[in-house]
Every structure is written in structure tokens, then in C-alpha cells.
Amino acid sequence: MALAGELGAQTIETVVLASNDEGLRFVRQHGFVEIDRYGPPGDTIAFVDLRLA
């Protein structure tokens, strides 16, 4: 993330499967917040978009 800042990134986002509790916990502990939740038609597990606050 330091390199992203050096390169001028204004926003850092990631996507985690909603069923991945450890992944969601990890990114939230590092300052990411949920901005969207979606899933392709027919899928039962959503994708969670998160952005670094």
C-alpha cells in the first residue's frame, strides 16, 4: 500500500467473497470498509467490495 501511495493512488479497493470470514476480518482490521455487495445471477455467495478508508 505504501507503493500505491508513492505512485499516486487515490483509492485502494479489494474484493472478498462474503463467505470468507477470515479474509473480511483481515481487510477490515487494515482499515477497509464495505462499499458494495453483489452476486451474479444464480450464485448463492456474494462478492464484497471494500475500500480503504
N, CA, C and O atoms as a Maestro MAE file, in Angstrom:
{
 s_m_m2io_version
 :::
 2.0.0
}

f_m_ct {
 s_m_title
 :::
 protein
 m_atom[212] {
  # First column is atom index #
  i_m_mmod_type
  r_m_x_coord
  r_m_y_coord
  r_m_z_coord
  i_m_residue_number
  s_m_chain_name
  s_m_pdb_residue_name
  s_m_pdb_atom_name
  i_m_atomic_number
  :::
  1 25 0.819 -1.176 0.000 1 A "MET " " N  " 7
  2 3 0.000 0.000 0.000 1 A "MET " " CA " 6
  3 2 0.868 1.246 0.000 1 A "MET " " C  " 6
  4 15 0.478 2.288 -0.528 1 A "MET " " O  " 8
  5 25 2.045 1.130 0.596 2 A "ALA " " N  " 7
  6 3 2.955 2.269 0.576 2 A "ALA " " CA " 6
  7 2 3.335 2.614 -0.867 2 A "ALA " " C  " 6
  8 15 3.378 3.789 -1.233 2 A "ALA " " O  " 8
  9 25 3.610 1.604 -1.678 3 A "LEU " " N  " 7
  10 3 3.966 1.826 -3.075 3 A "LEU " " CA " 6
  11 2 2.799 2.463 -3.827 3 A "LEU " " C  " 6
  12 15 3.001 3.353 -4.652 3 A "LEU " " O  " 8
  13 25 1.585 2.009 -3.544 4 A "ALA " " N  " 7
  14 3 0.416 2.610 -4.193 4 A "ALA " " CA " 6
  15 2 0.364 4.104 -3.897 4 A "ALA " " C  " 6
  16 15 0.081 4.908 -4.785 4 A "ALA " " O  " 8
  17 25 0.635 4.470 -2.662 5 A "GLY " " N  " 7
  18 3 0.659 5.878 -2.295 5 A "GLY " " CA " 6
  19 2 1.748 6.639 -3.023 5 A "GLY " " C  " 6
  20 15 1.527 7.753 -3.497 5 A "GLY " " O  " 8
  21 25 2.927 6.034 -3.112 6 A "GLU " " N  " 7
  22 3 4.038 6.667 -3.816 6 A "GLU " " CA " 6
  23 2 3.713 6.872 -5.289 6 A "GLU " " C  " 6
  24 15 4.158 7.846 -5.898 6 A "GLU " " O  " 8
  25 25 2.944 5.967 -5.857 7 A "LEU " " N  " 7
  26 3 2.578 6.053 -7.266 7 A "LEU " " CA " 6
  27 2 1.370 6.952 -7.505 7 A "LEU " " C  " 6
  28 15 0.940 7.131 -8.644 7 A "LEU " " O  " 8
  29 25 0.828 7.514 -6.435 8 A "GLY " " N  " 7
  30 3 -0.255 8.476 -6.564 8 A "GLY " " CA " 6
  31 2 -1.660 7.898 -6.511 8 A "GLY " " C  " 6
  32 15 -2.616 8.570 -6.900 8 A "GLY " " O  " 8
  33 25 -1.806 6.664 -6.036 9 A "ALA " " N  " 7
  34 3 -3.139 6.075 -5.944 9 A "ALA " " CA " 6
  35 2 -4.021 6.915 -5.027 9 A "ALA " " C  " 6
  36 15 -3.619 7.269 -3.918 9 A "ALA " " O  " 8
  37 25 -5.210 7.226 -5.491 10 A "GLN " " N  " 7
  38 3 -6.166 7.994 -4.702 10 A "GLN " " CA " 6
  39 2 -7.082 7.071 -3.903 10 A "GLN " " C  " 6
  40 15 -7.581 7.449 -2.843 10 A "GLN " " O  " 8
  41 25 -7.300 5.864 -4.414 11 A "THR " " N  " 7
  42 3 -8.218 4.906 -3.804 11 A "THR " " CA " 6
  43 2 -7.631 3.509 -3.901 11 A "THR " " C  " 6
  44 15 -7.047 3.142 -4.920 11 A "THR " " O  " 8
  45 25 -7.790 2.730 -2.835 12 A "ILE " " N  " 7
  46 3 -7.377 1.326 -2.838 12 A "ILE " " CA " 6
  47 2 -8.602 0.495 -2.486 12 A "ILE " " C  " 6
  48 15 -9.233 0.705 -1.450 12 A "ILE " " O  " 8
  49 25 -8.932 -0.459 -3.368 13 A "GLU " " N  " 7
  50 3 -10.096 -1.313 -3.165 13 A "GLU " " CA " 6
  51 2 -9.703 -2.775 -3.303 13 A "GLU " " C  " 6
  52 15 -8.679 -3.112 -3.897 13 A "GLU " " O  " 8
  53 25 -10.542 -3.632 -2.738 14 A "THR " " N  " 7
  54 3 -10.351 -5.065 -2.870 14 A "THR " " CA " 6
  55 2 -11.717 -5.734 -2.902 14 A "THR " " C  " 6
  56 15 -12.726 -5.114 -2.566 14 A "THR " " O  " 8
  57 25 -11.746 -7.000 -3.308 15 A "VAL " " N  " 7
  58 3 -12.976 -7.791 -3.351 15 A "VAL " " CA " 6
  59 2 -12.728 -9.086 -2.600 15 A "VAL " " C  " 6
  60 15 -11.707 -9.746 -2.794 15 A "VAL " " O  " 8
  61 25 -13.683 -9.447 -1.731 16 A "VAL " " N  " 7
  62 3 -13.581 -10.665 -0.928 16 A "VAL " " CA " 6
  63 2 -14.928 -11.383 -0.996 16 A "VAL " " C  " 6
  64 15 -15.979 -10.742 -0.961 16 A "VAL " " O  " 8
  65 25 -14.895 -12.706 -1.092 17 A "LEU " " N  " 7
  66 3 -16.147 -13.457 -1.036 17 A "LEU " " CA " 6
  67 2 -16.782 -13.293 0.335 17 A "LEU " " C  " 6
  68 15 -16.087 -13.329 1.350 17 A "LEU " " O  " 8
  69 25 -18.093 -13.113 0.372 18 A "ALA " " N  " 7
  70 3 -18.799 -12.913 1.634 18 A "ALA " " CA " 6
  71 2 -18.628 -14.099 2.576 18 A "ALA " " C  " 6
  72 15 -18.713 -13.934 3.793 18 A "ALA " " O  " 8
  73 25 -18.392 -15.276 2.039 19 A "SER " " N  " 7
  74 3 -18.215 -16.471 2.873 19 A "SER " " CA " 6
  75 2 -16.821 -16.573 3.476 19 A "SER " " C  " 6
  76 15 -16.575 -17.443 4.312 19 A "SER " " O  " 8
  77 25 -15.912 -15.706 3.070 20 A "ASN " " N  " 7
  78 3 -14.529 -15.732 3.548 20 A "ASN " " CA " 6
  79 2 -14.406 -14.852 4.798 20 A "ASN " " C  " 6
  80 15 -13.936 -13.716 4.733 20 A "ASN " " O  " 8
  81 25 -14.836 -15.401 5.926 21 A "ASP " " N  " 7
  82 3 -14.822 -14.636 7.182 21 A "ASP " " CA " 6
  83 2 -13.435 -14.137 7.556 21 A "ASP " " C  " 6
  84 15 -13.283 -12.997 7.994 21 A "ASP " " O  " 8
  85 25 -12.421 -14.985 7.388 22 A "GLU " " N  " 7
  86 3 -11.056 -14.583 7.746 22 A "GLU " " CA " 6
  87 2 -10.563 -13.458 6.849 22 A "GLU " " C  " 6
  88 15 -9.914 -12.525 7.323 22 A "GLU " " O  " 8
  89 25 -10.867 -13.539 5.548 23 A "GLY " " N  " 7
  90 3 -10.456 -12.500 4.609 23 A "GLY " " CA " 6
  91 2 -11.123 -11.177 4.920 23 A "GLY " " C  " 6
  92 15 -10.479 -10.128 4.893 23 A "GLY " " O  " 8
  93 25 -12.420 -11.222 5.217 24 A "LEU " " N  " 7
  94 3 -13.134 -9.995 5.576 24 A "LEU " " CA " 6
  95 2 -12.600 -9.398 6.871 24 A "LEU " " C  " 6
  96 15 -12.432 -8.183 6.976 24 A "LEU " " O  " 8
  97 25 -12.336 -10.240 7.845 25 A "ARG " " N  " 7
  98 3 -11.789 -9.761 9.114 25 A "ARG " " CA " 6
  99 2 -10.420 -9.107 8.878 25 A "ARG " " C  " 6
  100 15 -10.133 -8.050 9.441 25 A "ARG " " O  " 8
  101 25 -9.584 -9.727 8.057 26 A "PHE " " N  " 7
  102 3 -8.250 -9.211 7.767 26 A "PHE " " CA " 6
  103 2 -8.314 -7.813 7.149 26 A "PHE " " C  " 6
  104 15 -7.650 -6.889 7.618 26 A "PHE " " O  " 8
  105 25 -9.120 -7.665 6.089 27 A "VAL " " N  " 7
  106 3 -9.143 -6.357 5.425 27 A "VAL " " CA " 6
  107 2 -9.785 -5.289 6.304 27 A "VAL " " C  " 6
  108 15 -9.373 -4.129 6.274 27 A "VAL " " O  " 8
  109 25 -10.788 -5.674 7.086 28 A "ARG " " N  " 7
  110 3 -11.416 -4.694 7.986 28 A "ARG " " CA " 6
  111 2 -10.433 -4.247 9.067 28 A "ARG " " C  " 6
  112 15 -10.430 -3.082 9.463 28 A "ARG " " O  " 8
  113 25 -9.602 -5.170 9.541 29 A "GLN " " N  " 7
  114 3 -8.593 -4.808 10.545 29 A "GLN " " CA " 6
  115 2 -7.544 -3.858 9.959 29 A "GLN " " C  " 6
  116 15 -6.851 -3.159 10.698 29 A "GLN " " O  " 8
  117 25 -7.433 -3.839 8.637 30 A "HIS " " N  " 7
  118 3 -6.468 -2.972 7.975 30 A "HIS " " CA " 6
  119 2 -7.114 -1.709 7.414 30 A "HIS " " C  " 6
  120 15 -6.522 -1.022 6.582 30 A "HIS " " O  " 8
  121 25 -8.333 -1.404 7.872 31 A "GLY " " N  " 7
  122 3 -8.949 -0.127 7.553 31 A "GLY " " CA " 6
  123 2 -9.888 -0.108 6.359 31 A "GLY " " C  " 6
  124 15 -10.336 0.966 5.958 31 A "GLY " " O  " 8
  125 25 -10.203 -1.264 5.776 32 A "PHE " " N  " 7
  126 3 -11.122 -1.294 4.652 32 A "PHE " " CA " 6
  127 2 -12.563 -1.316 5.157 32 A "PHE " " C  " 6
  128 15 -12.859 -1.904 6.197 32 A "PHE " " O  " 8
  129 25 -13.452 -0.667 4.408 33 A "VAL " " N  " 7
  130 3 -14.876 -0.645 4.742 33 A "VAL " " CA " 6
  131 2 -15.668 -1.119 3.526 33 A "VAL " " C  " 6
  132 15 -15.269 -0.897 2.382 33 A "VAL " " O  " 8
  133 25 -16.792 -1.772 3.793 34 A "GLU " " N  " 7
  134 3 -17.637 -2.298 2.727 34 A "GLU " " CA " 6
  135 2 -18.314 -1.156 1.978 34 A "GLU " " C  " 6
  136 15 -18.862 -0.233 2.581 34 A "GLU " " O  " 8
  137 25 -18.262 -1.241 0.633 35 A "ILE " " N  " 7
  138 3 -18.929 -0.234 -0.190 35 A "ILE " " CA " 6
  139 2 -20.010 -0.844 -1.077 35 A "ILE " " C  " 6
  140 15 -20.885 -0.128 -1.563 35 A "ILE " " O  " 8
  141 25 -19.959 -2.170 -1.294 36 A "ASP " " N  " 7
  142 3 -20.959 -2.813 -2.139 36 A "ASP " " CA " 6
  143 2 -20.933 -4.313 -1.891 36 A "ASP " " C  " 6
  144 15 -19.938 -4.874 -1.431 36 A "ASP " " O  " 8
  145 25 -22.041 -4.934 -2.205 37 A "ARG " " N  " 7
  146 3 -22.158 -6.386 -2.071 37 A "ARG " " CA " 6
  147 2 -23.033 -6.845 -3.242 37 A "ARG " " C  " 6
  148 15 -24.121 -6.308 -3.449 37 A "ARG " " O  " 8
  149 25 -22.569 -7.823 -3.999 38 A "TYR " " N  " 7
  150 3 -23.302 -8.242 -5.191 38 A "TYR " " CA " 6
  151 2 -22.975 -9.696 -5.517 38 A "TYR " " C  " 6
  152 15 -22.027 -10.269 -4.979 38 A "TYR " " O  " 8
  153 25 -23.764 -10.273 -6.392 39 A "GLY " " N  " 7
  154 3 -23.508 -11.628 -6.854 39 A "GLY " " CA " 6
  155 2 -24.130 -11.843 -8.213 39 A "GLY " " C  " 6
  156 15 -25.221 -11.341 -8.487 39 A "GLY " " O  " 8
  157 25 -23.451 -12.580 -9.061 40 A "PRO " " N  " 7
  158 3 -24.030 -12.895 -10.360 40 A "PRO " " CA " 6
  159 2 -25.321 -13.697 -10.189 40 A "PRO " " C  " 6
  160 15 -25.466 -14.424 -9.207 40 A "PRO " " O  " 8
  161 25 -26.250 -13.576 -11.121 41 A "PRO " " N  " 7
  162 3 -27.498 -14.329 -11.021 41 A "PRO " " CA " 6
  163 2 -27.242 -15.826 -10.826 41 A "PRO " " C  " 6
  164 15 -26.435 -16.429 -11.534 41 A "PRO " " O  " 8
  165 25 -27.932 -16.402 -9.869 42 A "GLY " " N  " 7
  166 3 -27.791 -17.828 -9.605 42 A "GLY " " CA " 6
  167 2 -26.753 -18.172 -8.560 42 A "GLY " " C  " 6
  168 15 -26.774 -19.279 -8.022 42 A "GLY " " O  " 8
  169 25 -25.842 -17.257 -8.253 43 A "ASP " " N  " 7
  170 3 -24.838 -17.517 -7.221 43 A "ASP " " CA " 6
  171 2 -25.457 -17.342 -5.843 43 A "ASP " " C  " 6
  172 15 -26.324 -16.491 -5.644 43 A "ASP " " O  " 8
  173 25 -25.009 -18.143 -4.904 44 A "THR " " N  " 7
  174 3 -25.535 -18.043 -3.542 44 A "THR " " CA " 6
  175 2 -24.588 -17.291 -2.615 44 A "THR " " C  " 6
  176 15 -24.975 -16.913 -1.510 44 A "THR " " O  " 8
  177 25 -23.353 -17.072 -3.053 45 A "ILE " " N  " 7
  178 3 -22.367 -16.360 -2.232 45 A "ILE " " CA " 6
  179 2 -22.030 -15.030 -2.908 45 A "ILE " " C  " 6
  180 15 -21.640 -14.997 -4.075 45 A "ILE " " O  " 8
  181 25 -22.182 -13.955 -2.174 46 A "ALA " " N  " 7
  182 3 -21.941 -12.621 -2.718 46 A "ALA " " CA " 6
  183 2 -20.457 -12.259 -2.698 46 A "ALA " " C  " 6
  184 15 -19.677 -12.816 -1.926 46 A "ALA " " O  " 8
  185 25 -20.092 -11.331 -3.549 47 A "PHE " " N  " 7
  186 3 -18.791 -10.678 -3.518 47 A "PHE " " CA " 6
  187 2 -18.952 -9.397 -2.712 47 A "PHE " " C  " 6
  188 15 -19.984 -8.733 -2.805 47 A "PHE " " O  " 8
  189 25 -17.943 -9.044 -1.923 48 A "VAL " " N  " 7
  190 3 -17.982 -7.827 -1.118 48 A "VAL " " CA " 6
  191 2 -16.867 -6.905 -1.611 48 A "VAL " " C  " 6
  192 15 -15.689 -7.258 -1.569 48 A "VAL " " O  " 8
  193 25 -17.257 -5.721 -2.077 49 A "ASP " " N  " 7
  194 3 -16.281 -4.697 -2.460 49 A "ASP " " CA " 6
  195 2 -15.955 -3.887 -1.218 49 A "ASP " " C  " 6
  196 15 -16.850 -3.476 -0.479 49 A "ASP " " O  " 8
  197 25 -14.663 -3.661 -0.992 50 A "LEU " " N  " 7
  198 3 -14.228 -2.876 0.154 50 A "LEU " " CA " 6
  199 2 -13.240 -1.827 -0.301 50 A "LEU " " C  " 6
  200 15 -12.481 -2.040 -1.246 50 A "LEU " " O  " 8
  201 25 -13.254 -0.681 0.384 51 A "ARG " " N  " 7
  202 3 -12.350 0.435 0.042 51 A "ARG " " CA " 6
  203 2 -11.605 0.838 1.306 51 A "ARG " " C  " 6
  204 15 -12.166 0.857 2.402 51 A "ARG " " O  " 8
  205 25 -10.340 1.156 1.128 52 A "LEU " " N  " 7
  206 3 -9.524 1.631 2.252 52 A "LEU " " CA " 6
  207 2 -10.027 2.993 2.666 52 A "LEU " " C  " 6
  208 15 -10.078 3.926 1.864 52 A "LEU " " O  " 8
  209 25 -10.406 3.098 3.953 53 A "ALA " " N  " 7
  210 3 -10.969 4.363 4.459 53 A "ALA " " CA " 6
  211 2 -9.883 5.387 4.683 53 A "ALA " " C  " 6
  212 15 -10.168 6.507 5.106 53 A "ALA " " O  " 8
  :::
 }
 m_bond[211] {
  # First column is bond index #
  i_m_from
  i_m_to
  i_m_order
  :::
  1 1 2 1
  2 2 3 1
  3 3 4 2
  4 3 5 1
  5 5 6 1
  6 6 7 1
  7 7 8 2
  8 7 9 1
  9 9 10 1
  10 10 11 1
  11 11 12 2
  12 11 13 1
  13 13 14 1
  14 14 15 1
  15 15 16 2
  16 15 17 1
  17 17 18 1
  18 18 19 1
  19 19 20 2
  20 19 21 1
  21 21 22 1
  22 22 23 1
  23 23 24 2
  24 23 25 1
  25 25 26 1
  26 26 27 1
  27 27 28 2
  28 27 29 1
  29 29 30 1
  30 30 31 1
  31 31 32 2
  32 31 33 1
  33 33 34 1
  34 34 35 1
  35 35 36 2
  36 35 37 1
  37 37 38 1
  38 38 39 1
  39 39 40 2
  40 39 41 1
  41 41 42 1
  42 42 43 1
  43 43 44 2
  44 43 45 1
  45 45 46 1
  46 46 47 1
  47 47 48 2
  48 47 49 1
  49 49 50 1
  50 50 51 1
  51 51 52 2
  52 51 53 1
  53 53 54 1
  54 54 55 1
  55 55 56 2
  56 55 57 1
  57 57 58 1
  58 58 59 1
  59 59 60 2
  60 59 61 1
  61 61 62 1
  62 62 63 1
  63 63 64 2
  64 63 65 1
  65 65 66 1
  66 66 67 1
  67 67 68 2
  68 67 69 1
  69 69 70 1
  70 70 71 1
  71 71 72 2
  72 71 73 1
  73 73 74 1
  74 74 75 1
  75 75 76 2
  76 75 77 1
  77 77 78 1
  78 78 79 1
  79 79 80 2
  80 79 81 1
  81 81 82 1
  82 82 83 1
  83 83 84 2
  84 83 85 1
  85 85 86 1
  86 86 87 1
  87 87 88 2
  88 87 89 1
  89 89 90 1
  90 90 91 1
  91 91 92 2
  92 91 93 1
  93 93 94 1
  94 94 95 1
  95 95 96 2
  96 95 97 1
  97 97 98 1
  98 98 99 1
  99 99 100 2
  100 99 101 1
  101 101 102 1
  102 102 103 1
  103 103 104 2
  104 103 105 1
  105 105 106 1
  106 106 107 1
  107 107 108 2
  108 107 109 1
  109 109 110 1
  110 110 111 1
  111 111 112 2
  112 111 113 1
  113 113 114 1
  114 114 115 1
  115 115 116 2
  116 115 117 1
  117 117 118 1
  118 118 119 1
  119 119 120 2
  120 119 121 1
  121 121 122 1
  122 122 123 1
  123 123 124 2
  124 123 125 1
  125 125 126 1
  126 126 127 1
  127 127 128 2
  128 127 129 1
  129 129 130 1
  130 130 131 1
  131 131 132 2
  132 131 133 1
  133 133 134 1
  134 134 135 1
  135 135 136 2
  136 135 137 1
  137 137 138 1
  138 138 139 1
  139 139 140 2
  140 139 141 1
  141 141 142 1
  142 142 143 1
  143 143 144 2
  144 143 145 1
  145 145 146 1
  146 146 147 1
  147 147 148 2
  148 147 149 1
  149 149 150 1
  150 150 151 1
  151 151 152 2
  152 151 153 1
  153 153 154 1
  154 154 155 1
  155 155 156 2
  156 155 157 1
  157 157 158 1
  158 158 159 1
  159 159 160 2
  160 159 161 1
  161 161 162 1
  162 162 163 1
  163 163 164 2
  164 163 165 1
  165 165 166 1
  166 166 167 1
  167 167 168 2
  168 167 169 1
  169 169 170 1
  170 170 171 1
  171 171 172 2
  172 171 173 1
  173 173 174 1
  174 174 175 1
  175 175 176 2
  176 175 177 1
  177 177 178 1
  178 178 179 1
  179 179 180 2
  180 179 181 1
  181 181 182 1
  182 182 183 1
  183 183 184 2
  184 183 185 1
  185 185 186 1
  186 186 187 1
  187 187 188 2
  188 187 189 1
  189 189 190 1
  190 190 191 1
  191 191 192 2
  192 191 193 1
  193 193 194 1
  194 194 195 1
  195 195 196 2
  196 195 197 1
  197 197 198 1
  198 198 199 1
  199 199 200 2
  200 199 201 1
  201 201 202 1
  202 202 203 1
  203 203 204 2
  204 203 205 1
  205 205 206 1
  206 206 207 1
  207 207 208 2
  208 207 209 1
  209 209 210 1
  210 210 211 1
  211 211 212 2
  :::
 }
}
